[in-house]
PDB file of C-alpha atoms in Angstrom:
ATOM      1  CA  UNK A   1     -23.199 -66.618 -50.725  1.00 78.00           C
ATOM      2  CA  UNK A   2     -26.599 -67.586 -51.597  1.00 78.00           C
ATOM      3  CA  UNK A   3     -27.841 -66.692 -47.390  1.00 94.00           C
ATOM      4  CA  UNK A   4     -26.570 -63.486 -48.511  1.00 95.00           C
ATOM      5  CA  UNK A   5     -28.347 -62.886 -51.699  1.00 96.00           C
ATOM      6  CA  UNK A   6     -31.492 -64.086 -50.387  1.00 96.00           C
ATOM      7  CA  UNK A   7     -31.279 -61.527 -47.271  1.00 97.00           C
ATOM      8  CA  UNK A   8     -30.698 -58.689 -50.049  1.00 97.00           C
ATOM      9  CA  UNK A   9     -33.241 -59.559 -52.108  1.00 96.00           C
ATOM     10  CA  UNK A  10     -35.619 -59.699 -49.155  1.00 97.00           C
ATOM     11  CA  UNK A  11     -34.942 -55.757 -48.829  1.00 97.00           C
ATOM     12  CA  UNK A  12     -37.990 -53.330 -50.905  1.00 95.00           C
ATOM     13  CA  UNK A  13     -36.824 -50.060 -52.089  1.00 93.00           C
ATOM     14  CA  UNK A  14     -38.788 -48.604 -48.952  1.00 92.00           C
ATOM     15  CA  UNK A  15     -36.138 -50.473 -46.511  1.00 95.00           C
ATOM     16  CA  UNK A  16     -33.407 -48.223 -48.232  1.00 92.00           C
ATOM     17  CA  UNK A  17     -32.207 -46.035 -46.088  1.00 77.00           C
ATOM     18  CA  UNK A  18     -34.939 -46.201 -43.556  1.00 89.00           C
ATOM     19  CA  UNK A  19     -33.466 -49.596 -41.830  1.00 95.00           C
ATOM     20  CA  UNK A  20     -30.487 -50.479 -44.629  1.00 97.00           C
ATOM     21  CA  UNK A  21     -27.933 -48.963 -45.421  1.00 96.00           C
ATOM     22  CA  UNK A  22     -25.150 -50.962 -47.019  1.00 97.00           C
ATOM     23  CA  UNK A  23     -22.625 -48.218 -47.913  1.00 96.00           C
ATOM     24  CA  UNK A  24     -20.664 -46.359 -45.423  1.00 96.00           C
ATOM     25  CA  UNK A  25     -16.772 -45.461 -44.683  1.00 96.00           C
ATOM     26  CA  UNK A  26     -14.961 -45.005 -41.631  1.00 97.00           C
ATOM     27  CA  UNK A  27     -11.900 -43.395 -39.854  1.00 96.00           C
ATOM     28  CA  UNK A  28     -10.057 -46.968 -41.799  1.00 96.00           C
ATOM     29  CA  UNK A  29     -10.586 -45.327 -45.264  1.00 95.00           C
ATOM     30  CA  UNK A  30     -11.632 -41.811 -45.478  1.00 91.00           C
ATOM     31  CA  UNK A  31     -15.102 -41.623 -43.221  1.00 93.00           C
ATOM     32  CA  UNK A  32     -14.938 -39.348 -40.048  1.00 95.00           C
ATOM     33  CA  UNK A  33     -16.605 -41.657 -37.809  1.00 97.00           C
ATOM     34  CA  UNK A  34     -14.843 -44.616 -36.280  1.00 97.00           C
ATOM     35  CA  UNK A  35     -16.615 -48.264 -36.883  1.00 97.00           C
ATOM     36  CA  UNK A  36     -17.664 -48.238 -33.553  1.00 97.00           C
ATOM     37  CA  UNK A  37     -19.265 -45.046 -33.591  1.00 97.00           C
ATOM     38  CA  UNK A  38     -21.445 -46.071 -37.184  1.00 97.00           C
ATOM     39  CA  UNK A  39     -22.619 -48.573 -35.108  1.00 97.00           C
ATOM     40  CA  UNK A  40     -23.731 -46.661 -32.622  1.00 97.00           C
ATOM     41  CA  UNK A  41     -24.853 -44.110 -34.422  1.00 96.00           C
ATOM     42  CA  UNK A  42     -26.996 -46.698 -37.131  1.00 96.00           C
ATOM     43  CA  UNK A  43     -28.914 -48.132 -34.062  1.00 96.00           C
ATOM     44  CA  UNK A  44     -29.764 -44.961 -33.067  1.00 96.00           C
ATOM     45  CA  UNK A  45     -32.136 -44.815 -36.450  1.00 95.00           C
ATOM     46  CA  UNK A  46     -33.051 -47.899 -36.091  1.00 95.00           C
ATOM     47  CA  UNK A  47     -31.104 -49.976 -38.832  1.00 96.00           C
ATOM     48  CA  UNK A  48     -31.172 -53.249 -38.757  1.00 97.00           C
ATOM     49  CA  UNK A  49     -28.609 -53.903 -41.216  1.00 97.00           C
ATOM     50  CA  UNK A  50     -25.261 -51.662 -41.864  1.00 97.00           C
ATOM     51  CA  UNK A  51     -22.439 -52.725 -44.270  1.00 98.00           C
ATOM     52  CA  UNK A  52     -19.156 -50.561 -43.505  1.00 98.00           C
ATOM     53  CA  UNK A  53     -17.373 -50.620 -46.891  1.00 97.00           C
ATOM     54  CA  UNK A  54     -14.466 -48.971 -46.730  1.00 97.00           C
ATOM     55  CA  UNK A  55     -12.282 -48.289 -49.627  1.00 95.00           C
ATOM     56  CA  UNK A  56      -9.912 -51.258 -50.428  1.00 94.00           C
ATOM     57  CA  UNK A  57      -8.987 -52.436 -46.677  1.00 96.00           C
ATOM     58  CA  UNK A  58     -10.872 -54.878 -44.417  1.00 97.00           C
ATOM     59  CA  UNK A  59      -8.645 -53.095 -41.172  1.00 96.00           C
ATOM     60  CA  UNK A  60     -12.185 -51.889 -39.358  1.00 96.00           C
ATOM     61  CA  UNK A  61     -12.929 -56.159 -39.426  1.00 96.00           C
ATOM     62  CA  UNK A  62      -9.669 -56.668 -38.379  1.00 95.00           C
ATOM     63  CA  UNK A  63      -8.431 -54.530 -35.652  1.00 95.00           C
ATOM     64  CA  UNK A  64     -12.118 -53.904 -33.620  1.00 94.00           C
ATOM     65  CA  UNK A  65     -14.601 -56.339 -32.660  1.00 91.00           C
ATOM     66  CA  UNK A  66     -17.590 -54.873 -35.376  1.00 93.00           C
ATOM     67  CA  UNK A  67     -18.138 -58.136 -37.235  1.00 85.00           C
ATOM     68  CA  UNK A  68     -19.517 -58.989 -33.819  1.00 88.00           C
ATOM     69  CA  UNK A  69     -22.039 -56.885 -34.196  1.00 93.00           C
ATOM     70  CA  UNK A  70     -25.545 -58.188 -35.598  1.00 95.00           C
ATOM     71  CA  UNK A  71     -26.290 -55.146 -37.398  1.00 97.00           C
ATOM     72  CA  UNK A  72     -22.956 -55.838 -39.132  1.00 97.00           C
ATOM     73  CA  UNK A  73     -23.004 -57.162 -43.130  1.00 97.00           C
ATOM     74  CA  UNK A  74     -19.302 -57.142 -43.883  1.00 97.00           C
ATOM     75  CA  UNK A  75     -17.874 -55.042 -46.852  1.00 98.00           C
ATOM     76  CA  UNK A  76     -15.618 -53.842 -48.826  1.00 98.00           C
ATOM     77  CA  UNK A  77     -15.119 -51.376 -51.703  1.00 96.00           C
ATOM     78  CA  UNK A  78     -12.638 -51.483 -54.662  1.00 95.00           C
ATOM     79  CA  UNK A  79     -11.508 -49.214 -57.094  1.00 91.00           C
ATOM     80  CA  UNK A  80     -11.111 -50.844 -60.783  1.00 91.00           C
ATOM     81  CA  UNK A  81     -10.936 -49.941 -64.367  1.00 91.00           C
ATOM     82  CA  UNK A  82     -12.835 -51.825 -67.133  1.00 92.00           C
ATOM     83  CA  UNK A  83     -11.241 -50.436 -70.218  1.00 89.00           C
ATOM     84  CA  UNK A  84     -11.496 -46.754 -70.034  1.00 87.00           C
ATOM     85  CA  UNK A  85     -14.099 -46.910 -66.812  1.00 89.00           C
ATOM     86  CA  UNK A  86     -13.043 -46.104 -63.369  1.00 88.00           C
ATOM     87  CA  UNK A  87     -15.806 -48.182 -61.048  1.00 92.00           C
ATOM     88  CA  UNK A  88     -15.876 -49.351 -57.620  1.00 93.00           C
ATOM     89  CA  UNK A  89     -16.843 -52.990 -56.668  1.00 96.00           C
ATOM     90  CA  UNK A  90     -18.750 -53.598 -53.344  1.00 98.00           C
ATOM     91  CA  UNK A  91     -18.155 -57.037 -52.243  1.00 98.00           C
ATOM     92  CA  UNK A  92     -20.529 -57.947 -49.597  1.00 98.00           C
ATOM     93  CA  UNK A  93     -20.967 -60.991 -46.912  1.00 97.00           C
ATOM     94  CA  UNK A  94     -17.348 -61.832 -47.509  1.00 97.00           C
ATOM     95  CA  UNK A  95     -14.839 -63.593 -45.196  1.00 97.00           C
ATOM     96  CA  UNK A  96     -12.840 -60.738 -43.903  1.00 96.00           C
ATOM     97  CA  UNK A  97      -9.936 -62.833 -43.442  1.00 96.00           C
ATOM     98  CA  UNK A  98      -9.987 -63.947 -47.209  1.00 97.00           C
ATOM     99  CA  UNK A  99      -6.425 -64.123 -48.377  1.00 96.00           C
ATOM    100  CA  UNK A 100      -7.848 -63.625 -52.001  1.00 95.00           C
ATOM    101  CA  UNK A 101      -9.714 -60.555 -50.546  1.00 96.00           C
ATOM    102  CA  UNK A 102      -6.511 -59.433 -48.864  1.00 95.00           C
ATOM    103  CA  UNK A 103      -4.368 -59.404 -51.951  1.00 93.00           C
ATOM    104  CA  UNK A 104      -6.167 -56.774 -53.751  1.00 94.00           C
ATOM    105  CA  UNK A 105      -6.080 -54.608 -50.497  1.00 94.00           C
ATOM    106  CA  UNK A 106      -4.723 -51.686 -50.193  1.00 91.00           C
ATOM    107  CA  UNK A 107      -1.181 -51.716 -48.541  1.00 87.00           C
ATOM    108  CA  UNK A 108      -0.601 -48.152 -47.176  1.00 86.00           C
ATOM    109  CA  UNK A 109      -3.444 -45.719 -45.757  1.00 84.00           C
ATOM    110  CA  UNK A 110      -3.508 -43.388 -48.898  1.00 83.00           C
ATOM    111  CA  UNK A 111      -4.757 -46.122 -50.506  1.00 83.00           C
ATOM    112  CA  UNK A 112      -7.701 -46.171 -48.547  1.00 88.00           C
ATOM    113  CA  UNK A 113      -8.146 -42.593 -48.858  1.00 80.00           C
ATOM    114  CA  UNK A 114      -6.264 -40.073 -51.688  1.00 66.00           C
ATOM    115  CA  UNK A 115      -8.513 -40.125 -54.820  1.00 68.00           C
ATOM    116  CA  UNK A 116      -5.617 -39.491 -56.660  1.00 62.00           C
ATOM    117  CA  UNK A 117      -3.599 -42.242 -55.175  1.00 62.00           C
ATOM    118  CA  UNK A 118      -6.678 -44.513 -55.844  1.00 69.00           C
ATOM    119  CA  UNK A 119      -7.529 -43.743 -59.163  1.00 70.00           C
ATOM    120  CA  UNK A 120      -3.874 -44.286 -60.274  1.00 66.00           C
ATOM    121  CA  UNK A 121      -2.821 -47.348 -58.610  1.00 63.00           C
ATOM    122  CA  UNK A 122      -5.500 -49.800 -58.198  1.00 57.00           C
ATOM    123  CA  UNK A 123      -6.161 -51.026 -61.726  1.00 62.00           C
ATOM    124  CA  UNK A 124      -7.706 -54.317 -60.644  1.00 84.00           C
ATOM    125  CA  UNK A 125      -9.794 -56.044 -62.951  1.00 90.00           C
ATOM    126  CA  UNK A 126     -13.181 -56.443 -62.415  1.00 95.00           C
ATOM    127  CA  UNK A 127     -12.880 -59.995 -63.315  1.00 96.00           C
ATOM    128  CA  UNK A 128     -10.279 -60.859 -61.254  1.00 95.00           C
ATOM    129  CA  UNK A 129     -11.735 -58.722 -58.347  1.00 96.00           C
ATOM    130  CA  UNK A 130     -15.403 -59.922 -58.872  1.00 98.00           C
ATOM    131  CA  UNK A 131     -13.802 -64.147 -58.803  1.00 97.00           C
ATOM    132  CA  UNK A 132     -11.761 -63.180 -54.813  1.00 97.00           C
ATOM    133  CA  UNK A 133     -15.082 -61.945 -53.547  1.00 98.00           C
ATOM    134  CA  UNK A 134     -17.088 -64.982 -54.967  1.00 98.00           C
ATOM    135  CA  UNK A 135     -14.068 -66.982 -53.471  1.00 97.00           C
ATOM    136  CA  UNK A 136     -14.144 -65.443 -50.080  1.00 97.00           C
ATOM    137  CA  UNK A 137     -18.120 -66.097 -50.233  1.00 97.00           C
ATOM    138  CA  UNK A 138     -19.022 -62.689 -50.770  1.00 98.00           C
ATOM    139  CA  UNK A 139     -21.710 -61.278 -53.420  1.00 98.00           C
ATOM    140  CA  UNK A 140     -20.243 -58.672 -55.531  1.00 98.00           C
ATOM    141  CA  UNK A 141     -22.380 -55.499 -56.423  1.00 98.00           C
ATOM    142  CA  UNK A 142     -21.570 -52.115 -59.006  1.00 97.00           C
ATOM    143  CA  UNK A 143     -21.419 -49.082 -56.710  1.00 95.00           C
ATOM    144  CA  UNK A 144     -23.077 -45.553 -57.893  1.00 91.00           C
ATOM    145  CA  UNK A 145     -23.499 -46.781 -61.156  1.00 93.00           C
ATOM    146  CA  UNK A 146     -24.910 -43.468 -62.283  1.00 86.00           C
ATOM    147  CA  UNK A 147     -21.125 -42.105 -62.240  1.00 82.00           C
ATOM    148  CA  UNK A 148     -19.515 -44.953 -64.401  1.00 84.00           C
ATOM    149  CA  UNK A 149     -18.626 -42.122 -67.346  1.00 84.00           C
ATOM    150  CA  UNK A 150     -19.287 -44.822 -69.812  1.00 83.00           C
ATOM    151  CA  UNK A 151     -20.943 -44.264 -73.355  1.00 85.00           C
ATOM    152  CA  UNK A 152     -23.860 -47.203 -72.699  1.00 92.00           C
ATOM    153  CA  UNK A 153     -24.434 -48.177 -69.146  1.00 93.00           C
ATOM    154  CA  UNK A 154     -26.600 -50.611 -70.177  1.00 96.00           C
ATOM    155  CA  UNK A 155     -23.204 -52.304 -72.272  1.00 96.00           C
ATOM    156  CA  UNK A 156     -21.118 -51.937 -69.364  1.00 96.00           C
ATOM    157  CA  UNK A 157     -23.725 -53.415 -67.149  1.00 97.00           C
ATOM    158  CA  UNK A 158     -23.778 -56.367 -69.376  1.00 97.00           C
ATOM    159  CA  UNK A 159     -20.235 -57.005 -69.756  1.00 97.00           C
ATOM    160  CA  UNK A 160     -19.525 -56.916 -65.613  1.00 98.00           C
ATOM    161  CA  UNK A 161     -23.011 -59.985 -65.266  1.00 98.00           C
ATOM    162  CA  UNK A 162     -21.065 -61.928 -68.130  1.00 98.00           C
ATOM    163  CA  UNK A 163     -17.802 -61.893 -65.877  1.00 98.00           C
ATOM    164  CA  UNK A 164     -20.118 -62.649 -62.461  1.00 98.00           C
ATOM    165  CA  UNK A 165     -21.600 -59.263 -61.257  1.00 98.00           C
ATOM    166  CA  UNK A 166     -24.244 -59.787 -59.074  1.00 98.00           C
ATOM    167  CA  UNK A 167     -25.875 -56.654 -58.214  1.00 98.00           C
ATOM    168  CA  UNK A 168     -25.888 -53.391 -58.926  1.00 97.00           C
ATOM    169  CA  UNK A 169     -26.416 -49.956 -56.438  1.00 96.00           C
ATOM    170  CA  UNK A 170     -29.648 -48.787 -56.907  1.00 94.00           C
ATOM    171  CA  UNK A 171     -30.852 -46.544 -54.351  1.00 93.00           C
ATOM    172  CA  UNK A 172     -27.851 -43.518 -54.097  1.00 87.00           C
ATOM    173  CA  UNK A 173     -28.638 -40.180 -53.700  1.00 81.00           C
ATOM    174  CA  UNK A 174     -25.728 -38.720 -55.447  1.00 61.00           C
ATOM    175  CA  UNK A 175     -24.637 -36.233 -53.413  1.00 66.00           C
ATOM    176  CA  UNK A 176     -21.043 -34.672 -53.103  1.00 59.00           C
ATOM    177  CA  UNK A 177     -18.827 -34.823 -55.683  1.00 55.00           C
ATOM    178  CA  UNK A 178     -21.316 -37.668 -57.096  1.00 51.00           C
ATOM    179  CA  UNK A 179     -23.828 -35.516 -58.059  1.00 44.00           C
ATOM    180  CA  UNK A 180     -21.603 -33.242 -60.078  1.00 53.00           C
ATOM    181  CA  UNK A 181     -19.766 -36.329 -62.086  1.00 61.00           C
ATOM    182  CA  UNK A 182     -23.342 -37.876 -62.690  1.00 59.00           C
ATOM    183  CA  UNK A 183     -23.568 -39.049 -65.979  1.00 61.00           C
ATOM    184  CA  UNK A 184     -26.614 -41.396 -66.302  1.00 66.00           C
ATOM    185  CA  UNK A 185     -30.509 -40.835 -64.315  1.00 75.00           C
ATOM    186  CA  UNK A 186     -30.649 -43.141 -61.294  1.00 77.00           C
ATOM    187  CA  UNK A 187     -33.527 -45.050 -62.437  1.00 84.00           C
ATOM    188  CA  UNK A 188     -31.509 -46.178 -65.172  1.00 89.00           C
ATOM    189  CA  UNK A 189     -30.130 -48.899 -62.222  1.00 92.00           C
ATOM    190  CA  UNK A 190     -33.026 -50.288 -61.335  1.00 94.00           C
ATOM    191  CA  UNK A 191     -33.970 -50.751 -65.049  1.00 95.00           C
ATOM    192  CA  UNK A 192     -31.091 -52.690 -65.564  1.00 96.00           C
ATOM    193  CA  UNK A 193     -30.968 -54.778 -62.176  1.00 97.00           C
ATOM    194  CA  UNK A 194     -34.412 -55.602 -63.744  1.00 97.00           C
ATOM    195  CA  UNK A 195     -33.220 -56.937 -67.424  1.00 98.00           C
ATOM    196  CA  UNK A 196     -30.365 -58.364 -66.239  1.00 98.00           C
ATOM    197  CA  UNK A 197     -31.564 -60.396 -62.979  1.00 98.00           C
ATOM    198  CA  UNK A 198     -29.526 -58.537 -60.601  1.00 98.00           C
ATOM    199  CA  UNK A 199     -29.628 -57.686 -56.926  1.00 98.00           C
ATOM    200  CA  UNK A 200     -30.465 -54.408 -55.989  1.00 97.00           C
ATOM    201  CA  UNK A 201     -28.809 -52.557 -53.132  1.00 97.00           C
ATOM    202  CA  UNK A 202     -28.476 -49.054 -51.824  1.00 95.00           C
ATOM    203  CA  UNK A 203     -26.924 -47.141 -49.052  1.00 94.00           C
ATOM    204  CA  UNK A 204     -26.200 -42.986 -48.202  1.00 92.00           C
ATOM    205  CA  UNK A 205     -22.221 -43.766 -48.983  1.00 91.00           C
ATOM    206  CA  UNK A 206     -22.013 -42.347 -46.091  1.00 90.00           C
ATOM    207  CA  UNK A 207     -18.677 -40.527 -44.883  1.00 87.00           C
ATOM    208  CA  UNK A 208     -19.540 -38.603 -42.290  1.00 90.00           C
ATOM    209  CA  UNK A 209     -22.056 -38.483 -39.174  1.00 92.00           C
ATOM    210  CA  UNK A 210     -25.073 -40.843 -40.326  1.00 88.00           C
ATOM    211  CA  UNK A 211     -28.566 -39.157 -40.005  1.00 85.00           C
ATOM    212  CA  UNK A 212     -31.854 -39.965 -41.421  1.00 75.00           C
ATOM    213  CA  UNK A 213     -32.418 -39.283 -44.478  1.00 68.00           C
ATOM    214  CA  UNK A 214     -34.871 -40.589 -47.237  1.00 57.00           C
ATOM    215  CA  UNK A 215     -34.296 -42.199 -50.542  1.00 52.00           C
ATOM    216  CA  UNK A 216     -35.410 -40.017 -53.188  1.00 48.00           C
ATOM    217  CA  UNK A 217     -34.947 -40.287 -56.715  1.00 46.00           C
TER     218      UNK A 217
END
């Protein structure tokens, strides 16, 4: 865990998404590009460091040879409610053959894919989700805070670091659907990664063809 940390914390705001970019899906959740092709496509930027997180399955580790790659920081996303919040947990640098990991994993392919389905049925809490990615040595990091539709982000923000958060998304841009269920500014994250001593990440949340793109706030 702590390797991990100290590589994230060695990234500048700069480094997002030029070479990092620690959020992306593929075909194993709802992406359109295959592991192997994110790869691929990532080193054709020139990152140095890509996370594939896909939505509550750890299949791309386990059925291709990615985790070989060096590029590669293994990921994962969940979906959890805390109280009447829907958020997504990143868990990063884990084991991806964590049985604690694999437990909260989603057990059909709509899991990994039908907002509806997602939403619905995985009501993990962050607690228990936050202690299996600590146990399977992994750091674990708010995603797109800006669209937790929560009254004080800065309360909510709090509550996750008292039950072991460690980082929060900062650099997002919010595109999609995210832009139109935005409900706090983006800067707001890197306030509170600041008051709170957290670790500040970022990626394009990619689901498509990766291209370069800027961070912009």
């Amino acid at each position: 865990m702590e390797n991990i940390k100290e590589l994230f914390n060695s990234f500048k705001k700069e480094d997002f998404w030029e070479t990092v970019n620690l959020h992306t899906h593929s075909t194993y959740s709802d992406g359109k590009s295959t592991p192997e092709e994110l790869i691929e496509q990532a080193k054709n930027l020139g990152i140095k460091h890509l996370a594939i997180a896909d939505h509550n399955t750890l299949n791309a580790y386990k059925e291709t040879n990615i985790k070989d790659e060096s590029i590669i920081i293994p990921a994962i996303e969940f979906d959890s409610w805390y109280g009447y919040v829907f958020l997504h947990l990143l868990g990063y640098g884990i084991d991806t053959n964590s049985k604690e990991i694999e437990k909260f994993c989603a057990k059909t392919k709509k899991g990994t894919e039908a907002d509806i389905v997602r939403i619905f049925s995985f009501n993990k809490h962050p607690k228990k989700l936050i202690e299996a990615i600590h146990k399977a040595g992994g750091i674990a990091v708010l995603a797109h805070p800006a669209c937790c539709w929560s009254l004080s982000l800065d309360r909510l923000v709090r509550n996750l670091k008292n039950l072991g958060l460690d980082g929060i998304e900062c650099f997002y841009p919010y595109n999609r659907h995210r832009g139109i269920i935005k409900f706090h500014k983006n800067t707001t994250a890197e306030h509170l990664a600041e008051k709170y001593n957290l670790i500040k990440t970022g990626g394009t949340d990619e689901h498509g063809i990766l291209t370069a793109k800027k961070y912009s706030n």
